[in-house]
Amino acid sequence: MALTAIGLCSRALIKIGATAITAFDEGTAEAEVAASLYEPTRDALLSANAWSFATRQATLPMLATEPLADYTAAFQLPADFLRALGAGIGGRGRGLEYRIAGRALHANSGTAVLTYVGRPDEADFPAFFDQALIARLAAEFCIPLTENSSRAETLQRLAEAEFRRARQIDAQQDSQPGFEDFTLIDARA
């Protein structure tokens, strides 16, 4: 079952014994805390790993202004960009030397294909990520709503365990890359 931002926050609130919410602007303390902490917590968890469901590729548009130093071209990052995984040219999403500076990618190339972690819709989150996000939200909501630091520490440990479990599940959904450049194998040839 796909959850919305409100659904994810409501489940986290229930985990700490607070009242579920129906909207971020309903005027309760729970809604105010959820509205303030949801987006930064979601984005931090999304950018903490190269999640398969959040990995995107895009050909970046070149910007008119060139970087001041080190690189010859600047490219606009996608609106949903959270973290770079690699950049390339042509049909490759890696292999290009680059630097992220502000909201631009700098490189010595006329084109750039970026592989990155983006911000998917909540409906596209798999169940294992929902659980990790709910656990992280519960840990974040605990102190502002309950003022119980020992409970918050316990929830933080549970959130870390859910994060590790989600990473493990996500990693099992992809074939493992082989060695591309391994000098010991090259030396034998």
PDB file of C-alpha atoms in Angstrom:
ATOM      1  CA  MET A   1       0.000   0.000   0.000  1.00  0.00           C
ATOM      2  CA  ALA A   2       1.508   3.313  -1.064  1.00  0.00           C
ATOM      3  CA  LEU A   3       1.633   5.896   1.690  1.00  0.00           C
ATOM      4  CA  THR A   4       1.489   9.686   1.429  1.00  0.00           C
ATOM      5  CA  ALA A   5       3.632  12.114   3.406  1.00  0.00           C
ATOM      6  CA  ILE A   6       0.732  12.503   5.864  1.00  0.00           C
ATOM      7  CA  GLY A   7       0.379   8.716   6.165  1.00  0.00           C
ATOM      8  CA  LEU A   8       4.085   8.263   6.858  1.00  0.00           C
ATOM      9  CA  CYS A   9       4.058  11.016   9.486  1.00  0.00           C
ATOM     10  CA  SER A  10       0.876   9.657  11.085  1.00  0.00           C
ATOM     11  CA  ARG A  11       2.403   6.206  11.486  1.00  0.00           C
ATOM     12  CA  ALA A  12       5.521   7.742  13.043  1.00  0.00           C
ATOM     13  CA  LEU A  13       3.350   9.767  15.433  1.00  0.00           C
ATOM     14  CA  ILE A  14       1.406   6.657  16.441  1.00  0.00           C
ATOM     15  CA  LYS A  15       4.734   4.890  17.170  1.00  0.00           C
ATOM     16  CA  ILE A  16       5.544   7.508  19.807  1.00  0.00           C
ATOM     17  CA  GLY A  17       2.036   7.499  21.254  1.00  0.00           C
ATOM     18  CA  ALA A  18       0.951  10.808  19.737  1.00  0.00           C
ATOM     19  CA  THR A  19      -2.199  11.564  17.777  1.00  0.00           C
ATOM     20  CA  ALA A  20      -2.180  10.911  14.034  1.00  0.00           C
ATOM     21  CA  ILE A  21      -2.664  13.881  11.713  1.00  0.00           C
ATOM     22  CA  THR A  22      -4.811  14.397   8.624  1.00  0.00           C
ATOM     23  CA  ALA A  23      -2.996  17.486   7.276  1.00  0.00           C
ATOM     24  CA  PHE A  24       0.203  19.424   7.928  1.00  0.00           C
ATOM     25  CA  ASP A  25      -1.779  22.625   8.522  1.00  0.00           C
ATOM     26  CA  GLU A  26      -4.374  21.347  10.988  1.00  0.00           C
ATOM     27  CA  GLY A  27      -3.012  23.500  13.847  1.00  0.00           C
ATOM     28  CA  THR A  28      -1.926  20.801  16.315  1.00  0.00           C
ATOM     29  CA  ALA A  29       1.532  20.398  17.832  1.00  0.00           C
ATOM     30  CA  GLU A  30       1.855  17.053  16.031  1.00  0.00           C
ATOM     31  CA  ALA A  31       1.066  18.627  12.657  1.00  0.00           C
ATOM     32  CA  GLU A  32       3.483  21.496  13.262  1.00  0.00           C
ATOM     33  CA  VAL A  33       6.344  19.145  14.203  1.00  0.00           C
ATOM     34  CA  ALA A  34       5.588  16.824  11.273  1.00  0.00           C
ATOM     35  CA  ALA A  35       5.437  19.737   8.808  1.00  0.00           C
ATOM     36  CA  SER A  36       8.773  21.080  10.063  1.00  0.00           C
ATOM     37  CA  LEU A  37      10.694  17.800  10.193  1.00  0.00           C
ATOM     38  CA  TYR A  38       9.250  15.601   7.444  1.00  0.00           C
ATOM     39  CA  GLU A  39      10.974  16.972   4.319  1.00  0.00           C
ATOM     40  CA  PRO A  40      14.500  17.342   5.762  1.00  0.00           C
ATOM     41  CA  THR A  41      14.281  13.887   7.376  1.00  0.00           C
ATOM     42  CA  ARG A  42      13.019  12.285   4.143  1.00  0.00           C
ATOM     43  CA  ASP A  43      15.712  13.972   2.046  1.00  0.00           C
ATOM     44  CA  ALA A  44      18.473  13.035   4.497  1.00  0.00           C
ATOM     45  CA  LEU A  45      17.414   9.388   4.462  1.00  0.00           C
ATOM     46  CA  LEU A  46      17.099   9.334   0.670  1.00  0.00           C
ATOM     47  CA  SER A  47      20.566  10.848   0.214  1.00  0.00           C
ATOM     48  CA  ALA A  48      22.188   8.530   2.771  1.00  0.00           C
ATOM     49  CA  ASN A  49      22.287   5.620   0.307  1.00  0.00           C
ATOM     50  CA  ALA A  50      22.225   4.953  -3.437  1.00  0.00           C
ATOM     51  CA  TRP A  51      18.680   3.541  -3.285  1.00  0.00           C
ATOM     52  CA  SER A  52      17.706   1.669  -6.437  1.00  0.00           C
ATOM     53  CA  PHE A  53      14.193   3.166  -6.458  1.00  0.00           C
ATOM     54  CA  ALA A  54      15.573   6.720  -6.179  1.00  0.00           C
ATOM     55  CA  THR A  55      18.451   6.423  -8.663  1.00  0.00           C
ATOM     56  CA  ARG A  56      17.935   8.516 -11.775  1.00  0.00           C
ATOM     57  CA  GLN A  57      19.886   9.477 -14.879  1.00  0.00           C
ATOM     58  CA  ALA A  58      19.569  12.707 -16.830  1.00  0.00           C
ATOM     59  CA  THR A  59      21.348  14.556 -19.609  1.00  0.00           C
ATOM     60  CA  LEU A  60      22.064  17.940 -18.081  1.00  0.00           C
ATOM     61  CA  PRO A  61      21.477  21.256 -19.854  1.00  0.00           C
ATOM     62  CA  MET A  62      24.583  23.436 -20.138  1.00  0.00           C
ATOM     63  CA  LEU A  63      24.486  26.797 -18.385  1.00  0.00           C
ATOM     64  CA  ALA A  64      25.500  29.999 -20.175  1.00  0.00           C
ATOM     65  CA  THR A  65      27.968  31.026 -17.462  1.00  0.00           C
ATOM     66  CA  GLU A  66      31.239  29.127 -17.262  1.00  0.00           C
ATOM     67  CA  PRO A  67      32.918  28.178 -13.956  1.00  0.00           C
ATOM     68  CA  LEU A  68      35.586  30.619 -12.764  1.00  0.00           C
ATOM     69  CA  ALA A  69      38.329  27.986 -12.509  1.00  0.00           C
ATOM     70  CA  ASP A  70      39.248  24.319 -12.916  1.00  0.00           C
ATOM     71  CA  TYR A  71      36.478  23.362 -15.375  1.00  0.00           C
ATOM     72  CA  THR A  72      35.278  24.658 -18.739  1.00  0.00           C
ATOM     73  CA  ALA A  73      31.517  24.073 -18.509  1.00  0.00           C
ATOM     74  CA  ALA A  74      28.691  24.204 -15.983  1.00  0.00           C
ATOM     75  CA  PHE A  75      25.471  22.186 -16.166  1.00  0.00           C
ATOM     76  CA  GLN A  76      22.134  22.651 -14.386  1.00  0.00           C
ATOM     77  CA  LEU A  77      21.312  19.957 -11.830  1.00  0.00           C
ATOM     78  CA  PRO A  78      17.828  18.355 -11.952  1.00  0.00           C
ATOM     79  CA  ALA A  79      15.137  19.828  -9.703  1.00  0.00           C
ATOM     80  CA  ASP A  80      14.842  16.562  -7.728  1.00  0.00           C
ATOM     81  CA  PHE A  81      18.634  16.199  -7.250  1.00  0.00           C
ATOM     82  CA  LEU A  82      19.792  15.069  -3.807  1.00  0.00           C
ATOM     83  CA  ARG A  83      23.176  13.397  -4.347  1.00  0.00           C
ATOM     84  CA  ALA A  84      25.506  12.665  -7.277  1.00  0.00           C
ATOM     85  CA  LEU A  85      26.547   9.071  -7.921  1.00  0.00           C
ATOM     86  CA  GLY A  86      28.554   9.671 -11.105  1.00  0.00           C
ATOM     87  CA  ALA A  87      28.721  11.573 -14.372  1.00  0.00           C
ATOM     88  CA  GLY A  88      29.661  10.572 -17.882  1.00  0.00           C
ATOM     89  CA  ILE A  89      29.331  11.447 -21.536  1.00  0.00           C
ATOM     90  CA  GLY A  90      27.597   9.726 -24.423  1.00  0.00           C
ATOM     91  CA  GLY A  91      25.848   6.580 -23.298  1.00  0.00           C
ATOM     92  CA  ARG A  92      27.657   6.333 -19.944  1.00  0.00           C
ATOM     93  CA  GLY A  93      26.547   7.609 -16.561  1.00  0.00           C
ATOM     94  CA  ARG A  94      30.059   7.619 -15.092  1.00  0.00           C
ATOM     95  CA  GLY A  95      33.691   8.164 -15.998  1.00  0.00           C
ATOM     96  CA  LEU A  96      33.610  11.965 -16.285  1.00  0.00           C
ATOM     97  CA  GLU A  97      35.650  14.046 -13.853  1.00  0.00           C
ATOM     98  CA  TYR A  98      33.325  16.612 -12.278  1.00  0.00           C
ATOM     99  CA  ARG A  99      32.563  18.757  -9.252  1.00  0.00           C
ATOM    100  CA  ILE A 100      29.214  19.770  -7.785  1.00  0.00           C
ATOM    101  CA  ALA A 101      29.279  23.480  -6.970  1.00  0.00           C
ATOM    102  CA  GLY A 102      26.066  24.999  -5.674  1.00  0.00           C
ATOM    103  CA  ARG A 103      23.245  23.899  -7.969  1.00  0.00           C
ATOM    104  CA  ALA A 104      25.555  23.114 -10.905  1.00  0.00           C
ATOM    105  CA  LEU A 105      27.833  20.346 -12.108  1.00  0.00           C
ATOM    106  CA  HIS A 106      31.208  21.558 -13.402  1.00  0.00           C
ATOM    107  CA  ALA A 107      33.136  19.458 -15.939  1.00  0.00           C
ATOM    108  CA  ASN A 108      35.517  19.659 -18.902  1.00  0.00           C
ATOM    109  CA  SER A 109      32.969  18.437 -21.412  1.00  0.00           C
ATOM    110  CA  GLY A 110      30.355  19.740 -23.819  1.00  0.00           C
ATOM    111  CA  THR A 111      27.770  17.266 -22.501  1.00  0.00           C
ATOM    112  CA  ALA A 112      27.109  15.527 -19.204  1.00  0.00           C
ATOM    113  CA  VAL A 113      24.958  12.569 -18.200  1.00  0.00           C
ATOM    114  CA  LEU A 114      24.394  12.524 -14.449  1.00  0.00           C
ATOM    115  CA  THR A 115      23.586   9.446 -12.390  1.00  0.00           C
ATOM    116  CA  TYR A 116      22.106  10.688  -9.145  1.00  0.00           C
ATOM    117  CA  VAL A 117      19.816  10.057  -6.204  1.00  0.00           C
ATOM    118  CA  GLY A 118      16.609  11.972  -6.803  1.00  0.00           C
ATOM    119  CA  ARG A 119      13.476  12.646  -4.772  1.00  0.00           C
ATOM    120  CA  PRO A 120      10.749  10.182  -5.848  1.00  0.00           C
ATOM    121  CA  ASP A 121       7.081  10.547  -4.940  1.00  0.00           C
ATOM    122  CA  GLU A 122       6.101   8.885  -1.680  1.00  0.00           C
ATOM    123  CA  ALA A 123       3.859   6.518  -3.647  1.00  0.00           C
ATOM    124  CA  ASP A 124       7.017   5.119  -5.270  1.00  0.00           C
ATOM    125  CA  PHE A 125       8.721   4.264  -1.957  1.00  0.00           C
ATOM    126  CA  PRO A 126       9.019   0.500  -1.434  1.00  0.00           C
ATOM    127  CA  ALA A 127       7.725  -0.955   1.840  1.00  0.00           C
ATOM    128  CA  PHE A 128      11.225  -1.442   3.275  1.00  0.00           C
ATOM    129  CA  PHE A 129      11.985   2.274   2.797  1.00  0.00           C
ATOM    130  CA  ASP A 130       8.602   3.268   4.266  1.00  0.00           C
ATOM    131  CA  GLN A 131       9.506   1.366   7.439  1.00  0.00           C
ATOM    132  CA  ALA A 132      12.956   2.949   7.666  1.00  0.00           C
ATOM    133  CA  LEU A 133      11.496   6.433   7.134  1.00  0.00           C
ATOM    134  CA  ILE A 134       8.714   5.886   9.682  1.00  0.00           C
ATOM    135  CA  ALA A 135      11.281   4.750  12.254  1.00  0.00           C
ATOM    136  CA  ARG A 136      13.500   7.776  11.528  1.00  0.00           C
ATOM    137  CA  LEU A 137      10.534  10.150  11.737  1.00  0.00           C
ATOM    138  CA  ALA A 138       9.459   8.650  15.071  1.00  0.00           C
ATOM    139  CA  ALA A 139      12.961   9.252  16.445  1.00  0.00           C
ATOM    140  CA  GLU A 140      12.923  12.850  15.145  1.00  0.00           C
ATOM    141  CA  PHE A 141       9.408  13.577  16.457  1.00  0.00           C
ATOM    142  CA  CYS A 142      10.006  12.101  19.913  1.00  0.00           C
ATOM    143  CA  ILE A 143      11.817  14.918  21.732  1.00  0.00           C
ATOM    144  CA  PRO A 144       9.717  17.827  20.413  1.00  0.00           C
ATOM    145  CA  LEU A 145       6.481  16.018  21.288  1.00  0.00           C
ATOM    146  CA  THR A 146       7.333  13.915  24.350  1.00  0.00           C
ATOM    147  CA  GLU A 147      10.511  15.533  25.763  1.00  0.00           C
ATOM    148  CA  ASN A 148      11.695  12.007  26.614  1.00  0.00           C
ATOM    149  CA  SER A 149      15.382  11.770  25.662  1.00  0.00           C
ATOM    150  CA  SER A 150      15.861   8.128  26.705  1.00  0.00           C
ATOM    151  CA  ARG A 151      12.923   7.094  24.534  1.00  0.00           C
ATOM    152  CA  ALA A 152      14.337   9.191  21.686  1.00  0.00           C
ATOM    153  CA  GLU A 153      17.686   7.372  21.995  1.00  0.00           C
ATOM    154  CA  THR A 154      15.926   4.007  21.836  1.00  0.00           C
ATOM    155  CA  LEU A 155      13.948   5.120  18.793  1.00  0.00           C
ATOM    156  CA  GLN A 156      17.175   6.352  17.167  1.00  0.00           C
ATOM    157  CA  ARG A 157      18.771   2.907  17.629  1.00  0.00           C
ATOM    158  CA  LEU A 158      15.666   1.270  16.137  1.00  0.00           C
ATOM    159  CA  ALA A 159      15.789   3.720  13.219  1.00  0.00           C
ATOM    160  CA  GLU A 160      19.440   2.824  12.558  1.00  0.00           C
ATOM    161  CA  ALA A 161      18.558  -0.881  12.564  1.00  0.00           C
ATOM    162  CA  GLU A 162      15.683  -0.254  10.105  1.00  0.00           C
ATOM    163  CA  PHE A 163      18.028   1.775   7.900  1.00  0.00           C
ATOM    164  CA  ARG A 164      20.584  -1.060   7.811  1.00  0.00           C
ATOM    165  CA  ARG A 165      17.840  -3.573   7.017  1.00  0.00           C
ATOM    166  CA  ALA A 166      16.442  -1.373   4.223  1.00  0.00           C
ATOM    167  CA  ARG A 167      19.926  -0.913   2.720  1.00  0.00           C
ATOM    168  CA  GLN A 168      20.467  -4.665   2.780  1.00  0.00           C
ATOM    169  CA  ILE A 169      17.148  -5.370   1.048  1.00  0.00           C
ATOM    170  CA  ASP A 170      17.774  -2.667  -1.540  1.00  0.00           C
ATOM    171  CA  ALA A 171      21.285  -3.973  -2.292  1.00  0.00           C
ATOM    172  CA  GLN A 172      19.883  -7.411  -3.078  1.00  0.00           C
ATOM    173  CA  GLN A 173      17.807  -6.010  -5.959  1.00  0.00           C
ATOM    174  CA  ASP A 174      20.758  -5.382  -8.268  1.00  0.00           C
ATOM    175  CA  SER A 175      23.484  -7.464  -9.849  1.00  0.00           C
ATOM    176  CA  GLN A 176      26.824  -6.851  -8.234  1.00  0.00           C
ATOM    177  CA  PRO A 177      29.345  -5.004 -10.382  1.00  0.00           C
ATOM    178  CA  GLY A 178      32.502  -6.849 -11.340  1.00  0.00           C
ATOM    179  CA  PHE A 179      36.022  -5.468 -11.298  1.00  0.00           C
ATOM    180  CA  GLU A 180      36.654  -3.192 -14.248  1.00  0.00           C
ATOM    181  CA  ASP A 181      40.175  -2.003 -13.530  1.00  0.00           C
ATOM    182  CA  PHE A 182      42.172  -4.364 -11.356  1.00  0.00           C
ATOM    183  CA  THR A 183      45.929  -3.996 -11.741  1.00  0.00           C
ATOM    184  CA  LEU A 184      46.802  -7.494 -10.476  1.00  0.00           C
ATOM    185  CA  ILE A 185      44.699  -9.110 -13.202  1.00  0.00           C
ATOM    186  CA  ASP A 186      46.121  -6.727 -15.816  1.00  0.00           C
ATOM    187  CA  ALA A 187      49.693  -7.599 -14.728  1.00  0.00           C
ATOM    188  CA  ARG A 188      49.077 -11.296 -15.435  1.00  0.00           C
ATOM    189  CA  ALA A 189      48.097 -10.672 -19.039  1.00  0.00           C
TER     190      ALA A 189
END
